[in-house]
Amino acid sequence: AQSVTQLGSHVSVSEGALVLLRCNYSSSVPPYLFWYVQYPNQGLQLLLKYTSAATLVKGINGFEAEFKKSETSFHLTKPSAHMSDAAEYFCAVSESVSGTASKLTFGTGTRLQVTL
Amino acid sequence: KAGVTQTPRYLIKTRGQQVTLSCSPISGHRSVSWYQQTPGQGLQFLFEYFSETQRNKGNFPGRFSGRQFSNSRSEMNVSTLELGDSALYLCASRHSDRSVYEQYFGPGTRLTVT
């Protein structure tokens, strides 16, 4: 069974500082991995996805993530935080097996706070 | 291209009633999935429809059901509402049923059961 663990339910950074949100996955087959962001009272917006094409994935709003198979990790980073980055971030996994791969399994989310 | 739309955005129902939520996917997307989001359980998969057929189902009681129409629009129904059904219900669409394609989410329907 696939699963995702997000370390740290709350992360606080200063504006301009590095953002690092951690995600570890467990999957019996090569996974597809996603990061989504959710702003208050809104749905989920896709930030980036990993589908085995490249281990370093660049997404929107300056975010990127690196897939490390040896560490079963897919951490999200941004070099310089902006106030508008304050939101909740979800890591999700989908197995690359046709027929059973339709569902996303989400982590518990990390709330990012950006302070002045 | 318009995004995923969900109606209504907010809904208040009484325990024991039933409710129907609607989702219109992105044009050309044939797969629609539904998720429930609560503070306690987080984001949980309900079911997915592709070409009017349910392809996958999460671990929810039979009170939760859905369907998809020939134009790919989808509805989910919850019968005999319980207080614990209060949640944000999110619909997501995808171009096909292959997992390599990312899912795009709508704004959600906030259901409150009193």
CSV table of C-alpha atoms in Angstrom, one decimal:
chain,number,residue,atom,x,y,z
A,1,ALA,CA,0.0,0.0,0.0
A,2,GLN,CA,1.2,3.5,-0.8
A,3,SER,CA,1.5,6.2,1.8
A,4,VAL,CA,3.0,9.6,2.4
A,5,THR,CA,4.5,11.1,5.5
A,6,GLN,CA,4.9,14.8,5.9
A,7,LEU,CA,7.3,15.8,8.7
A,8,GLY,CA,6.2,18.9,10.5
A,9,SER,CA,2.5,20.0,10.6
A,10,HIS,CA,3.6,23.6,10.9
A,11,VAL,CA,6.7,25.4,9.5
A,12,SER,CA,7.5,29.0,10.1
A,13,VAL,CA,10.1,30.9,8.1
A,14,SER,CA,11.1,34.5,7.7
A,15,GLU,CA,10.3,36.3,4.4
A,16,GLY,CA,13.3,35.8,2.1
A,17,ALA,CA,14.5,32.6,3.9
A,18,LEU,CA,14.7,29.1,2.4
A,19,VAL,CA,11.5,27.0,2.5
A,20,LEU,CA,11.9,23.3,3.0
A,21,LEU,CA,8.9,21.1,3.4
A,22,ARG,CA,9.6,17.4,3.9
A,23,CYS,CA,7.8,14.5,2.3
A,24,ASN,CA,8.7,10.8,2.5
A,25,TYR,CA,6.7,8.2,0.5
A,26,SER,CA,6.2,4.4,0.7
A,27,SER,CA,5.2,2.6,-2.4
A,28,SER,CA,5.6,-1.0,-3.7
A,29,VAL,CA,6.0,0.2,-7.3
A,30,PRO,CA,7.6,3.3,-8.9
A,31,PRO,CA,5.5,6.2,-7.7
A,32,TYR,CA,4.2,9.3,-9.2
A,33,LEU,CA,4.5,12.2,-6.7
A,34,PHE,CA,2.8,15.5,-6.5
A,35,TRP,CA,2.8,18.6,-4.4
A,36,TYR,CA,-0.3,20.7,-4.0
A,37,VAL,CA,-1.0,24.0,-2.2
A,38,GLN,CA,-4.2,25.0,-0.6
A,39,TYR,CA,-5.1,28.6,0.3
A,40,PRO,CA,-7.8,29.3,2.8
A,41,ASN,CA,-11.3,28.4,1.6
A,42,GLN,CA,-10.0,27.2,-1.7
A,43,GLY,CA,-9.3,23.9,-3.5
A,44,LEU,CA,-5.9,22.3,-4.2
A,45,GLN,CA,-3.6,23.8,-6.7
A,46,LEU,CA,-0.9,21.7,-8.3
A,47,LEU,CA,2.6,23.0,-7.7
A,48,LEU,CA,4.6,20.3,-9.4
A,49,LYS,CA,4.8,16.6,-10.2
A,50,TYR,CA,7.3,13.8,-10.5
A,51,THR,CA,6.7,11.1,-13.1
A,52,SER,CA,10.2,9.6,-13.5
A,53,ALA,CA,11.3,11.9,-16.3
A,54,ALA,CA,13.8,13.9,-14.2
A,55,THR,CA,14.6,13.7,-10.5
A,56,LEU,CA,14.7,17.5,-10.0
A,57,VAL,CA,11.3,18.9,-10.8
A,58,LYS,CA,10.5,22.6,-11.1
A,59,GLY,CA,7.1,23.9,-10.4
A,60,ILE,CA,5.1,27.1,-10.3
A,61,ASN,CA,5.9,30.1,-8.0
A,62,GLY,CA,9.6,29.2,-7.7
A,63,PHE,CA,9.1,25.9,-6.0
A,64,GLU,CA,11.0,22.8,-6.9
A,65,ALA,CA,11.4,19.3,-5.5
A,66,GLU,CA,13.9,16.5,-5.8
A,67,PHE,CA,13.1,12.9,-6.0
A,68,LYS,CA,15.5,10.7,-4.1
A,69,LYS,CA,14.8,7.0,-4.4
A,70,SER,CA,17.4,6.0,-1.9
A,71,GLU,CA,15.8,8.2,0.7
A,72,THR,CA,12.2,7.7,-0.5
A,73,SER,CA,11.9,11.4,-0.3
A,74,PHE,CA,10.4,14.2,-2.3
A,75,HIS,CA,11.0,17.4,-0.4
A,76,LEU,CA,9.7,20.7,-1.6
A,77,THR,CA,12.0,23.8,-1.5
A,78,LYS,CA,11.9,27.4,-2.5
A,79,PRO,CA,15.1,29.6,-2.2
A,80,SER,CA,13.3,32.7,-0.9
A,81,ALA,CA,10.0,32.7,0.9
A,82,HIS,CA,7.4,35.4,0.1
A,83,MET,CA,4.4,36.4,2.2
A,84,SER,CA,2.1,35.0,-0.4
A,85,ASP,CA,3.5,31.5,0.1
A,86,ALA,CA,1.7,31.2,3.4
A,87,ALA,CA,-0.7,28.3,2.9
A,88,GLU,CA,-1.1,24.6,3.5
A,89,TYR,CA,1.0,22.2,1.4
A,90,PHE,CA,0.2,18.6,0.6
A,91,CYS,CA,2.4,15.9,-0.7
A,92,ALA,CA,0.6,13.1,-2.6
A,93,VAL,CA,1.4,9.8,-4.2
A,94,SER,CA,-0.2,7.8,-7.0
A,95,GLU,CA,1.1,4.4,-8.0
A,96,SER,CA,2.1,3.9,-11.6
A,97,VAL,CA,-0.1,0.8,-12.0
A,98,SER,CA,-2.9,1.1,-14.4
A,99,GLY,CA,-6.3,0.4,-13.0
A,100,THR,CA,-5.4,1.1,-9.4
A,101,ALA,CA,-3.6,4.3,-9.9
A,102,SER,CA,-6.6,6.6,-10.0
A,103,LYS,CA,-6.5,7.7,-6.4
A,104,LEU,CA,-4.1,10.1,-4.8
A,105,THR,CA,-3.0,9.3,-1.3
A,106,PHE,CA,-2.2,12.5,0.6
A,107,GLY,CA,0.0,13.4,3.5
A,108,THR,CA,-1.4,15.2,6.5
A,109,GLY,CA,-0.3,18.6,5.2
A,110,THR,CA,2.2,21.2,6.4
A,111,ARG,CA,1.0,24.7,7.2
A,112,LEU,CA,3.6,27.2,6.1
A,113,GLN,CA,3.8,30.5,8.0
A,114,VAL,CA,5.9,33.4,6.6
A,115,THR,CA,6.8,36.2,8.9
A,116,LEU,CA,8.3,39.6,8.3
B,1,LYS,CA,-9.9,26.8,-20.6
B,2,ALA,CA,-12.3,26.9,-17.6
B,3,GLY,CA,-11.3,25.0,-14.5
B,4,VAL,CA,-13.2,22.5,-12.5
B,5,THR,CA,-16.4,23.9,-11.1
B,6,GLN,CA,-18.4,22.7,-8.2
B,7,THR,CA,-21.9,23.6,-7.1
B,8,PRO,CA,-23.0,24.6,-4.6
B,9,ARG,CA,-20.0,26.1,-2.8
B,10,TYR,CA,-21.7,26.0,0.6
B,11,LEU,CA,-24.5,23.8,1.9
B,12,ILE,CA,-26.1,23.4,5.3
B,13,LYS,CA,-28.2,20.3,5.9
B,14,THR,CA,-29.8,18.6,8.8
B,15,ARG,CA,-28.9,15.2,10.1
B,16,GLY,CA,-30.8,12.5,8.3
B,17,GLN,CA,-31.3,14.4,5.1
B,18,GLN,CA,-29.6,13.6,1.9
B,19,VAL,CA,-27.5,15.9,-0.3
B,20,THR,CA,-26.3,15.9,-3.9
B,21,LEU,CA,-23.1,17.8,-5.0
B,22,SER,CA,-22.2,18.5,-8.6
B,23,CYS,CA,-18.9,18.7,-10.4
B,24,SER,CA,-18.1,19.9,-13.9
B,25,PRO,CA,-14.6,18.8,-15.1
B,26,ILE,CA,-12.2,20.7,-17.3
B,27,SER,CA,-13.3,20.4,-20.9
B,28,GLY,CA,-11.9,17.3,-22.5
B,29,HIS,CA,-11.2,15.6,-19.1
B,30,ARG,CA,-13.0,12.2,-18.8
B,31,SER,CA,-11.9,11.2,-15.3
B,32,VAL,CA,-13.5,12.7,-12.2
B,33,SER,CA,-12.5,11.9,-8.6
B,34,TRP,CA,-14.0,13.0,-5.3
B,35,TYR,CA,-12.2,13.6,-2.1
B,36,GLN,CA,-13.4,14.4,1.4
B,37,GLN,CA,-11.4,16.8,3.5
B,38,THR,CA,-11.8,17.1,7.3
B,39,PRO,CA,-9.6,18.4,10.0
B,40,GLY,CA,-9.4,15.1,11.7
B,41,GLN,CA,-9.0,12.7,8.8
B,42,GLY,CA,-7.4,15.0,6.2
B,43,LEU,CA,-7.9,14.3,2.6
B,44,GLN,CA,-9.5,11.0,1.8
B,45,PHE,CA,-10.4,9.5,-1.6
B,46,LEU,CA,-14.0,8.7,-2.1
B,47,PHE,CA,-14.3,7.4,-5.7
B,48,GLU,CA,-13.3,8.0,-9.3
B,49,TYR,CA,-15.4,7.8,-12.4
B,50,PHE,CA,-14.1,7.4,-15.9
B,51,SER,CA,-16.4,7.3,-19.0
B,52,GLU,CA,-19.4,6.9,-16.7
B,53,THR,CA,-18.0,3.9,-14.9
B,54,GLN,CA,-16.7,3.8,-11.3
B,55,ARG,CA,-13.1,2.8,-11.6
B,56,ASN,CA,-12.0,3.0,-8.0
B,57,LYS,CA,-13.6,3.4,-4.6
B,58,GLY,CA,-12.3,4.5,-1.2
B,59,ASN,CA,-13.2,3.2,2.2
B,60,PHE,CA,-16.5,4.9,2.8
B,61,PRO,CA,-19.9,3.5,3.7
B,62,GLY,CA,-22.6,2.9,1.1
B,63,ARG,CA,-24.3,6.1,2.0
B,64,PHE,CA,-21.8,7.8,-0.2
B,65,SER,CA,-22.5,7.2,-3.9
B,66,GLY,CA,-21.8,8.9,-7.2
B,67,ARG,CA,-22.3,8.9,-10.9
B,68,GLN,CA,-21.0,10.4,-14.0
B,69,PHE,CA,-22.9,11.5,-17.1
B,70,SER,CA,-22.0,11.2,-20.7
B,71,ASN,CA,-20.7,14.8,-20.7
B,72,SER,CA,-18.3,13.8,-17.9
B,73,ARG,CA,-20.1,15.9,-15.3
B,74,SER,CA,-20.3,14.1,-12.0
B,75,GLU,CA,-22.5,14.1,-9.0
B,76,MET,CA,-22.0,12.6,-5.6
B,77,ASN,CA,-24.8,11.8,-3.2
B,78,VAL,CA,-24.7,11.3,0.5
B,79,SER,CA,-27.8,9.8,2.1
B,80,THR,CA,-28.9,9.9,5.7
B,81,LEU,CA,-26.4,12.6,6.7
B,82,GLU,CA,-24.5,12.3,9.9
B,83,LEU,CA,-22.7,15.1,11.8
B,84,GLY,CA,-19.4,13.5,10.8
B,85,ASP,CA,-20.2,14.1,7.2
B,86,SER,CA,-19.5,17.8,7.7
B,87,ALA,CA,-16.5,18.4,5.4
B,88,LEU,CA,-15.1,20.1,2.4
B,89,TYR,CA,-15.8,17.9,-0.6
B,90,LEU,CA,-13.4,18.3,-3.5
B,91,CYS,CA,-13.8,17.2,-7.0
B,92,ALA,CA,-10.8,16.7,-9.3
B,93,SER,CA,-10.6,16.0,-13.0
B,94,ARG,CA,-7.9,14.4,-15.1
B,95,HIS,CA,-7.4,14.0,-18.8
B,96,SER,CA,-7.4,10.2,-18.7
B,97,ASP,CA,-7.4,7.5,-16.1
B,98,ARG,CA,-3.7,7.0,-16.3
B,99,SER,CA,-1.9,8.2,-13.1
B,100,VAL,CA,0.8,10.1,-15.0
B,101,TYR,CA,-1.8,12.7,-15.7
B,102,GLU,CA,-2.2,15.2,-12.8
B,103,GLN,CA,-5.5,15.9,-11.2
B,104,TYR,CA,-7.0,19.4,-11.2
B,105,PHE,CA,-9.1,20.3,-8.3
B,106,GLY,CA,-12.2,22.5,-8.0
B,107,PRO,CA,-12.8,25.0,-5.2
B,108,GLY,CA,-14.9,22.4,-3.2
B,109,THR,CA,-18.3,22.3,-1.6
B,110,ARG,CA,-18.4,23.1,2.1
B,111,LEU,CA,-21.1,20.8,3.7
B,112,THR,CA,-22.2,21.5,7.2
B,113,VAL,CA,-24.5,19.0,8.9
B,114,THR,CA,-26.4,20.2,11.9
